[in-house]
Amino acid sequence: MFTPCGESCAQVDMSGPGAAQRATARYIKLDWIIDAHSNAAVQCGDGTFVPGTAHYSWNPDTLQGRYWSTADSRPCGNDESLDTYPVPLTLTKAAPKAARPIAKRDTLNAKLLRQRPFEGDVCSAGRSCTQVWRPS
């Protein structure tokens, strides 16, 4: 779930099975980018995990991008820090939610809708979205 946090910014709920994490996505040079620290960012050959940063980058029009990880230190018995090879990443649009009507006097919503609007999916600048941001 993506929640706007300002111009070219979104808070992202990256929860999954056994994990709850929030990260900040930034719209930079036509791509959305997330760098999220994790205690299990890189998996060693023996199956153990080491801490590091998971990197995500994708194009909002195609929803195609890549994912890779960087270890915090020299992991898995290596003499140097480690970056994994980039892996292709494909995002899928979330099912639309029923939107509540937005009153004309609702200036907060009007201001937010002039920014890059999205909820549950990512839209590029200047492109209309079928979903709109709604305050929680």
PDB file of C-alpha atoms in Angstrom:
ATOM      1  CA  MET A   1       0.000   0.000   0.000  1.00  0.00           C
ATOM      2  CA  PHE A   2       1.369   3.410  -0.988  1.00  0.00           C
ATOM      3  CA  THR A   3       0.464   6.571   0.959  1.00  0.00           C
ATOM      4  CA  PRO A   4       1.587  10.026  -0.264  1.00  0.00           C
ATOM      5  CA  CYS A   5       4.059  11.853   2.003  1.00  0.00           C
ATOM      6  CA  GLY A   6       4.787  14.924  -0.126  1.00  0.00           C
ATOM      7  CA  GLU A   7       5.989  15.834  -3.587  1.00  0.00           C
ATOM      8  CA  SER A   8       7.583  12.779  -5.243  1.00  0.00           C
ATOM      9  CA  CYS A   9       7.321  10.798  -1.998  1.00  0.00           C
ATOM     10  CA  ALA A  10       5.263   7.852  -0.741  1.00  0.00           C
ATOM     11  CA  GLN A  11       5.277   5.771   2.428  1.00  0.00           C
ATOM     12  CA  VAL A  12       5.146   2.088   1.490  1.00  0.00           C
ATOM     13  CA  ASP A  13       3.806  -0.773   3.586  1.00  0.00           C
ATOM     14  CA  MET A  14       6.108  -3.648   2.674  1.00  0.00           C
ATOM     15  CA  SER A  15       4.543  -6.175   5.028  1.00  0.00           C
ATOM     16  CA  GLY A  16       4.695  -9.793   4.082  1.00  0.00           C
ATOM     17  CA  PRO A  17       4.550 -13.213   5.694  1.00  0.00           C
ATOM     18  CA  GLY A  18       6.425 -12.941   8.972  1.00  0.00           C
ATOM     19  CA  ALA A  19       7.558  -9.359   8.338  1.00  0.00           C
ATOM     20  CA  ALA A  20       6.176  -5.885   8.873  1.00  0.00           C
ATOM     21  CA  GLN A  21       8.140  -3.008   7.415  1.00  0.00           C
ATOM     22  CA  ARG A  22       7.540   0.501   6.145  1.00  0.00           C
ATOM     23  CA  ALA A  23       9.822   2.312   3.736  1.00  0.00           C
ATOM     24  CA  THR A  24       9.896   5.565   1.793  1.00  0.00           C
ATOM     25  CA  ALA A  25       9.641   5.565  -1.999  1.00  0.00           C
ATOM     26  CA  ARG A  26      11.051   8.538  -3.928  1.00  0.00           C
ATOM     27  CA  TYR A  27      10.266   9.538  -7.518  1.00  0.00           C
ATOM     28  CA  ILE A  28      13.701  10.285  -9.025  1.00  0.00           C
ATOM     29  CA  LYS A  29      14.584  10.663 -12.719  1.00  0.00           C
ATOM     30  CA  LEU A  30      11.377   8.999 -13.997  1.00  0.00           C
ATOM     31  CA  ASP A  31      11.613   5.982 -11.648  1.00  0.00           C
ATOM     32  CA  TRP A  32      10.328   5.159  -8.189  1.00  0.00           C
ATOM     33  CA  ILE A  33      13.136   4.050  -5.844  1.00  0.00           C
ATOM     34  CA  ILE A  34      13.024   2.349  -2.438  1.00  0.00           C
ATOM     35  CA  ASP A  35      16.025   1.562  -0.241  1.00  0.00           C
ATOM     36  CA  ALA A  36      14.918  -0.472   2.797  1.00  0.00           C
ATOM     37  CA  HIS A  37      17.213  -1.865   5.482  1.00  0.00           C
ATOM     38  CA  SER A  38      16.578  -5.476   6.473  1.00  0.00           C
ATOM     39  CA  ASN A  39      18.153  -7.972   8.853  1.00  0.00           C
ATOM     40  CA  ALA A  40      17.875 -10.574   6.080  1.00  0.00           C
ATOM     41  CA  ALA A  41      18.852  -8.642   2.949  1.00  0.00           C
ATOM     42  CA  VAL A  42      21.431 -11.105   1.595  1.00  0.00           C
ATOM     43  CA  GLN A  43      21.305 -14.899   1.737  1.00  0.00           C
ATOM     44  CA  CYS A  44      24.632 -16.723   2.010  1.00  0.00           C
ATOM     45  CA  GLY A  45      25.405 -20.020   0.289  1.00  0.00           C
ATOM     46  CA  ASP A  46      24.860 -21.914   3.556  1.00  0.00           C
ATOM     47  CA  GLY A  47      21.295 -20.563   3.821  1.00  0.00           C
ATOM     48  CA  THR A  48      21.971 -17.979   6.542  1.00  0.00           C
ATOM     49  CA  PHE A  49      20.967 -14.344   6.087  1.00  0.00           C
ATOM     50  CA  VAL A  50      22.938 -11.174   6.814  1.00  0.00           C
ATOM     51  CA  PRO A  51      21.732  -7.579   7.292  1.00  0.00           C
ATOM     52  CA  GLY A  52      21.856  -5.052   4.503  1.00  0.00           C
ATOM     53  CA  THR A  53      19.773  -2.850   2.258  1.00  0.00           C
ATOM     54  CA  ALA A  54      17.216  -4.058  -0.269  1.00  0.00           C
ATOM     55  CA  HIS A  55      17.013  -1.761  -3.312  1.00  0.00           C
ATOM     56  CA  TYR A  56      13.932  -1.522  -5.547  1.00  0.00           C
ATOM     57  CA  SER A  57      13.637   0.599  -8.689  1.00  0.00           C
ATOM     58  CA  TRP A  58      10.762   0.622 -11.210  1.00  0.00           C
ATOM     59  CA  ASN A  59       9.172   2.655 -13.982  1.00  0.00           C
ATOM     60  CA  PRO A  60       5.660   3.834 -13.024  1.00  0.00           C
ATOM     61  CA  ASP A  61       4.345   3.499 -16.592  1.00  0.00           C
ATOM     62  CA  THR A  62       5.482  -0.069 -17.272  1.00  0.00           C
ATOM     63  CA  LEU A  63       5.656  -1.262 -13.621  1.00  0.00           C
ATOM     64  CA  GLN A  64       8.901  -3.014 -14.643  1.00  0.00           C
ATOM     65  CA  GLY A  65      12.123  -2.595 -12.712  1.00  0.00           C
ATOM     66  CA  ARG A  66      14.777  -4.403 -10.728  1.00  0.00           C
ATOM     67  CA  TYR A  67      15.672  -5.510  -7.219  1.00  0.00           C
ATOM     68  CA  TRP A  68      19.080  -6.075  -5.631  1.00  0.00           C
ATOM     69  CA  SER A  69      20.646  -6.121  -2.166  1.00  0.00           C
ATOM     70  CA  THR A  70      23.770  -4.702  -0.572  1.00  0.00           C
ATOM     71  CA  ALA A  71      25.263  -6.268   2.564  1.00  0.00           C
ATOM     72  CA  ASP A  72      26.154  -4.027   5.521  1.00  0.00           C
ATOM     73  CA  SER A  73      29.619  -5.549   5.925  1.00  0.00           C
ATOM     74  CA  ARG A  74      31.725  -8.435   4.614  1.00  0.00           C
ATOM     75  CA  PRO A  75      29.127 -11.218   4.566  1.00  0.00           C
ATOM     76  CA  CYS A  76      29.248 -14.945   4.045  1.00  0.00           C
ATOM     77  CA  GLY A  77      33.010 -15.221   4.599  1.00  0.00           C
ATOM     78  CA  ASN A  78      33.843 -12.747   1.800  1.00  0.00           C
ATOM     79  CA  ASP A  79      36.704 -10.284   2.185  1.00  0.00           C
ATOM     80  CA  GLU A  80      34.637  -7.439   0.685  1.00  0.00           C
ATOM     81  CA  SER A  81      31.130  -6.070   0.925  1.00  0.00           C
ATOM     82  CA  LEU A  82      28.621  -7.722  -1.372  1.00  0.00           C
ATOM     83  CA  ASP A  83      26.035  -6.506  -3.887  1.00  0.00           C
ATOM     84  CA  THR A  84      23.730  -9.104  -5.391  1.00  0.00           C
ATOM     85  CA  TYR A  85      23.021  -9.167  -9.121  1.00  0.00           C
ATOM     86  CA  PRO A  86      19.911  -7.178 -10.112  1.00  0.00           C
ATOM     87  CA  VAL A  87      16.825  -9.327 -10.511  1.00  0.00           C
ATOM     88  CA  PRO A  88      13.894  -8.287 -12.745  1.00  0.00           C
ATOM     89  CA  LEU A  89      10.928  -6.912 -10.818  1.00  0.00           C
ATOM     90  CA  THR A  90       7.320  -6.600 -12.007  1.00  0.00           C
ATOM     91  CA  LEU A  91       4.667  -4.825  -9.955  1.00  0.00           C
ATOM     92  CA  THR A  92       0.961  -5.492 -10.360  1.00  0.00           C
ATOM     93  CA  LYS A  93      -1.842  -3.038  -9.753  1.00  0.00           C
ATOM     94  CA  ALA A  94      -3.887  -3.576  -6.621  1.00  0.00           C
ATOM     95  CA  ALA A  95      -7.620  -4.125  -6.967  1.00  0.00           C
ATOM     96  CA  PRO A  96      -9.461  -0.782  -6.954  1.00  0.00           C
ATOM     97  CA  LYS A  97     -11.168   0.306  -3.760  1.00  0.00           C
ATOM     98  CA  ALA A  98     -14.463   2.137  -3.643  1.00  0.00           C
ATOM     99  CA  ALA A  99     -13.618   5.846  -3.548  1.00  0.00           C
ATOM    100  CA  ARG A 100     -15.520   8.160  -1.266  1.00  0.00           C
ATOM    101  CA  PRO A 101     -16.771  11.368  -2.893  1.00  0.00           C
ATOM    102  CA  ILE A 102     -14.377  14.279  -2.468  1.00  0.00           C
ATOM    103  CA  ALA A 103     -16.059  17.548  -1.502  1.00  0.00           C
ATOM    104  CA  LYS A 104     -14.917  20.689  -3.330  1.00  0.00           C
ATOM    105  CA  ARG A 105     -14.257  22.350   0.013  1.00  0.00           C
ATOM    106  CA  ASP A 106     -11.877  19.562   0.991  1.00  0.00           C
ATOM    107  CA  THR A 107      -8.711  21.570   0.326  1.00  0.00           C
ATOM    108  CA  LEU A 108      -6.365  18.937   1.770  1.00  0.00           C
ATOM    109  CA  ASN A 109      -7.545  16.344  -0.740  1.00  0.00           C
ATOM    110  CA  ALA A 110      -7.505  18.893  -3.562  1.00  0.00           C
ATOM    111  CA  LYS A 111      -3.897  19.793  -2.762  1.00  0.00           C
ATOM    112  CA  LEU A 112      -2.844  16.144  -2.585  1.00  0.00           C
ATOM    113  CA  LEU A 113      -4.608  15.287  -5.834  1.00  0.00           C
ATOM    114  CA  ARG A 114      -2.537  17.920  -7.662  1.00  0.00           C
ATOM    115  CA  GLN A 115       0.520  15.889  -6.716  1.00  0.00           C
ATOM    116  CA  ARG A 116       1.232  12.465  -8.200  1.00  0.00           C
ATOM    117  CA  PRO A 117      -1.961  10.694  -7.032  1.00  0.00           C
ATOM    118  CA  PHE A 118      -2.039   7.032  -6.190  1.00  0.00           C
ATOM    119  CA  GLU A 119      -3.366   4.542  -3.706  1.00  0.00           C
ATOM    120  CA  GLY A 120      -2.305   0.941  -3.911  1.00  0.00           C
ATOM    121  CA  ASP A 121      -0.720   1.467  -7.308  1.00  0.00           C
ATOM    122  CA  VAL A 122       1.788   3.847  -8.829  1.00  0.00           C
ATOM    123  CA  CYS A 123       0.950   6.483 -11.432  1.00  0.00           C
ATOM    124  CA  SER A 124       3.346   8.620 -13.388  1.00  0.00           C
ATOM    125  CA  ALA A 125       3.282  12.395 -13.348  1.00  0.00           C
ATOM    126  CA  GLY A 126       0.638  13.887 -15.616  1.00  0.00           C
ATOM    127  CA  ARG A 127      -1.274  10.624 -16.036  1.00  0.00           C
ATOM    128  CA  SER A 128      -4.745  10.186 -14.622  1.00  0.00           C
ATOM    129  CA  CYS A 129      -5.323   7.332 -12.219  1.00  0.00           C
ATOM    130  CA  THR A 130      -8.509   5.434 -11.608  1.00  0.00           C
ATOM    131  CA  GLN A 131      -7.814   5.437  -7.887  1.00  0.00           C
ATOM    132  CA  VAL A 132      -7.328   8.507  -5.719  1.00  0.00           C
ATOM    133  CA  TRP A 133      -5.620   9.168  -2.415  1.00  0.00           C
ATOM    134  CA  ARG A 134      -7.980   9.098   0.541  1.00  0.00           C
ATOM    135  CA  PRO A 135      -7.020  10.082   4.081  1.00  0.00           C
ATOM    136  CA  SER A 136      -7.151   7.194   6.527  1.00  0.00           C
TER     137      SER A 136
END
